[in-house]
Tab-separated table of C-alpha atoms in Angstrom:
chain	number	residue	atom	x	y	z
A	1	LEU	CA	-29.768	23.089	48.557
A	2	GLY	CA	-28.226	19.623	48.683
A	3	ASP	CA	-31.082	18.149	46.652
A	4	VAL	CA	-30.759	20.780	43.897
A	5	TYR	CA	-27.011	20.252	43.772
A	6	LYS	CA	-27.440	16.468	43.438
A	7	ARG	CA	-29.935	16.896	40.560
A	8	GLN	CA	-27.612	19.266	38.709
A	9	LEU	CA	-24.657	16.919	39.234
A	10	LEU	CA	-26.733	14.002	37.945
A	11	ARG	CA	-27.757	16.077	34.936
A	12	VAL	CA	-24.115	16.955	34.171
A	13	LYS	CA	-23.155	13.264	34.449
A	14	ILE	CA	-25.968	12.247	32.090
A	15	LEU	CA	-24.960	14.942	29.596
A	16	SER	CA	-21.297	13.892	29.737
A	17	VAL	CA	-22.253	10.223	29.225
A	18	GLU	CA	-24.497	11.207	26.318
A	19	PHE	CA	-21.709	13.324	24.832
A	20	LEU	CA	-19.207	10.468	25.111
A	21	THR	CA	-21.718	8.037	23.616
A	22	ILE	CA	-22.318	10.379	20.688
A	23	LEU	CA	-18.563	10.824	20.250
A	24	VAL	CA	-17.983	7.046	20.204
A	25	ILE	CA	-20.824	6.615	17.688
A	26	ILE	CA	-19.287	9.290	15.439
A	27	PHE	CA	-15.836	7.646	15.640
A	28	CYS	CA	-17.282	4.189	14.924
A	29	PHE	CA	-19.409	5.490	12.052
A	30	GLY	CA	-16.396	7.305	10.586
A	31	SER	CA	-14.254	4.161	10.852
A	32	CYS	CA	-16.929	1.980	9.248
A	33	LEU	CA	-17.402	4.503	6.458
A	34	ARG	CA	-13.642	4.738	5.818
A	35	LEU	CA	-13.313	0.928	5.796
A	36	ALA	CA	-16.264	0.578	3.415
A	37	LEU	CA	-14.820	3.196	1.036
A	38	TYR	CA	-11.363	1.620	1.176
A	39	PHE	CA	-12.653	-1.867	0.356
A	40	TYR	CA	-14.904	-0.460	-2.366
A	41	LYS	CA	-11.837	1.148	-3.982
A	42	LEU	CA	-9.930	-2.131	-3.667
A	43	VAL	CA	-12.718	-4.057	-5.388
A	44	ARG	CA	-12.931	-1.491	-8.212
A	45	TYR	CA	-9.138	-1.503	-8.617
A	46	ARG	CA	-9.093	-5.309	-8.731
A	47	HIS	CA	-11.889	-5.292	-11.310
A	48	LEU	CA	-9.928	-2.863	-13.515
A	49	LEU	CA	-6.779	-4.993	-13.256
A	50	HIS	CA	-8.632	-8.158	-14.225
A	51	GLN	CA	-9.676	-6.518	-17.468
A	52	LEU	CA	-6.013	-6.399	-18.528
A	53	ASP	CA	-4.191	-9.204	-20.286
A	54	PRO	CA	-0.790	-10.329	-18.981
A	55	LEU	CA	2.139	-9.075	-21.015
A	56	ASP	CA	3.294	-11.567	-23.632
A	57	ASP	CA	6.775	-10.301	-24.523
A	58	VAL	CA	9.602	-12.848	-24.693
A	59	ARG	CA	12.361	-10.309	-23.971
A	60	ILE	CA	10.608	-8.896	-20.911
A	61	SER	CA	9.688	-12.382	-19.659
A	62	ARG	CA	13.306	-13.546	-20.021
A	63	ILE	CA	14.639	-10.566	-18.071
A	64	PHE	CA	12.044	-11.055	-15.346
A	65	SER	CA	12.789	-14.780	-15.126
A	66	ASP	CA	16.482	-13.980	-14.660
A	67	ILE	CA	15.664	-11.573	-11.825
A	68	LEU	CA	13.350	-14.114	-10.166
A	69	GLU	CA	16.149	-16.671	-10.338
A	70	GLU	CA	18.714	-14.208	-8.905
A	71	TYR	CA	16.381	-13.515	-5.975
A	72	HIS	CA	15.473	-17.202	-5.522
A	73	CYS	CA	11.808	-16.308	-5.849
A	74	THR	CA	9.469	-19.074	-6.989
A	75	LYS	CA	6.214	-17.130	-6.735
A	76	GLN	CA	4.355	-16.717	-10.009
A	77	ILE	CA	4.140	-12.974	-10.625
A	78	LEU	CA	2.459	-11.759	-13.791
A	79	ILE	CA	3.453	-8.590	-15.634
A	80	TYR	CA	0.907	-6.180	-17.104
A	81	GLN	CA	1.421	-3.112	-19.242
A	82	VAL	CA	-1.046	-0.455	-18.168
A	83	PRO	CA	-1.885	2.540	-20.367
A	84	GLY	CA	-1.903	5.799	-18.430
A	85	LEU	CA	0.150	4.456	-15.512
A	86	SER	CA	2.802	6.988	-14.492
A	87	SER	CA	5.367	4.669	-12.889
A	88	PRO	CA	5.973	0.941	-12.374
A	89	ALA	CA	4.290	-0.684	-9.388
A	90	ILE	CA	3.567	-4.014	-7.778
A	91	SER	CA	0.069	-4.869	-6.670
A	92	GLY	CA	-1.793	-7.795	-5.149
A	93	LEU	CA	-1.388	-9.238	-1.667
A	94	ILE	CA	-2.137	-12.854	-2.567
A	95	HIS	CA	-1.518	-12.842	-6.325
A	96	PRO	CA	1.141	-10.193	-6.937
A	97	MET	CA	1.480	-8.567	-10.327
A	98	ILE	CA	3.921	-6.042	-11.682
A	99	LEU	CA	2.381	-3.101	-13.507
A	100	LEU	CA	4.435	-1.299	-16.141
A	101	PRO	CA	3.543	1.954	-17.877
A	102	ASP	CA	2.860	1.420	-21.561
A	103	ARG	CA	6.183	2.461	-23.120
A	104	GLU	CA	9.504	1.051	-24.331
A	105	TYR	CA	12.235	0.011	-21.856
A	106	SER	CA	15.867	-0.903	-22.237
A	107	ASP	CA	16.975	-4.255	-20.811
A	108	GLN	CA	18.831	-2.500	-18.014
A	109	ASP	CA	15.797	-0.350	-17.129
A	110	LEU	CA	13.658	-3.479	-16.941
A	111	ARG	CA	16.202	-5.211	-14.699
A	112	PHE	CA	16.178	-2.319	-12.236
A	113	ILE	CA	12.402	-1.976	-12.326
A	114	PHE	CA	11.933	-5.702	-11.675
A	115	MET	CA	14.556	-5.713	-8.910
A	116	HIS	CA	12.862	-2.785	-7.205
A	117	GLU	CA	9.335	-4.179	-7.457
A	118	LEU	CA	10.423	-7.679	-6.455
A	119	ASN	CA	12.102	-6.223	-3.373
A	120	HIS	CA	8.727	-4.765	-2.391
A	121	TYR	CA	7.214	-8.244	-2.637
A	122	LEU	CA	10.045	-9.984	-0.767
A	123	HIS	CA	10.010	-7.407	2.055
A	124	HIS	CA	6.216	-7.780	2.422
A	125	ASP	CA	5.770	-4.059	1.791
A	126	LEU	CA	2.310	-4.561	0.309
A	127	TRP	CA	1.123	-6.217	3.535
A	128	LYS	CA	2.668	-3.464	5.674
A	129	ILE	CA	0.997	-0.759	3.612
A	130	PHE	CA	-2.331	-2.639	3.665
A	131	PHE	CA	-2.114	-2.890	7.466
A	132	TRP	CA	-1.459	0.844	7.793
A	133	GLU	CA	-4.317	1.633	5.427
A	134	LEU	CA	-6.574	-0.274	7.820
A	135	VAL	CA	-5.095	1.607	10.790
A	136	VAL	CA	-5.823	4.921	9.049
A	137	CYS	CA	-9.394	3.785	8.352
A	138	ILE	CA	-9.919	2.988	12.024
A	139	TYR	CA	-8.058	6.004	13.394
A	140	TRP	CA	-9.229	8.423	10.682
A	141	TRP	CA	-9.497	11.202	13.244
A	142	ASN	CA	-5.844	10.941	14.341
A	143	PRO	CA	-3.320	12.825	12.162
A	144	LEU	CA	-0.518	10.670	13.559
A	145	SER	CA	-1.906	7.599	11.741
A	146	TYR	CA	-1.637	9.446	8.396
A	147	MET	CA	1.912	10.559	9.184
A	148	ILE	CA	3.003	7.023	10.095
A	149	ARG	CA	1.394	5.599	6.940
A	150	ARG	CA	3.322	8.119	4.813
A	151	LEU	CA	6.533	7.294	6.692
A	152	ILE	CA	6.013	3.536	6.142
A	153	LYS	CA	5.471	4.061	2.401
A	154	ASP	CA	8.487	6.353	2.049
A	155	THR	CA	10.700	4.009	4.070
A	156	ALA	CA	9.666	1.057	1.906
A	157	GLU	CA	10.572	3.016	-1.228
A	158	TYR	CA	13.952	4.108	0.134
A	159	ALA	CA	14.724	0.613	1.420
A	160	ASN	CA	14.172	-0.746	-2.092
A	161	ASP	CA	15.908	2.099	-3.918
A	162	ILE	CA	19.175	1.719	-2.003
A	163	PRO	CA	20.090	-1.865	-3.042
A	164	VAL	CA	18.952	-1.258	-6.626
A	165	SER	CA	21.009	1.961	-6.781
A	166	TYR	CA	23.991	0.101	-5.364
A	167	THR	CA	23.608	-2.584	-8.047
A	168	HIS	CA	23.319	0.138	-10.688
A	169	LEU	CA	26.539	1.809	-9.459
A	170	ARG	CA	28.401	-1.506	-9.389
A	171	ALA	CA	27.256	-2.237	-12.944
A	172	HIS	CA	28.705	1.098	-14.128
A	173	GLU	CA	31.983	0.489	-12.280
A	174	THR	CA	32.547	-2.795	-14.094
A	175	GLU	CA	31.970	-1.255	-17.526
């Protein structure tokens, strides 16, 4: 009876070790797959952006230069107008670029857009979001990682909207 019990216990231990090994392999495979897909999308996105030509508009360049000076930012940031883009954005961890939808803007709209996007750069929001994208790739099986990533993105947007909105309100008060 003792011998049979020991064999069954050993069999259960082997099965549980095999199950855990299979589970770890699945998690690792899923993480590697998510990372590969994420970097593939980054490479494709970068390739698409490099097909664009930087915006060559004196008025827009002047407004952006004024904003860069106000923020004491010396980084060279190019501006691109992107057909089909729904809203302005900043992109590029090492070589940041501001992406504008292909449409007309008033000077004031451009000021607020540039202030908002420059705040993202100055607060290192792109790096924070990149880090959380990597966390989600590694912990793809954990819903909490997706929730935190969404919270980080939303917080970055709100943190940049507040000072720009305040500036907008102050500008209307002085008129």
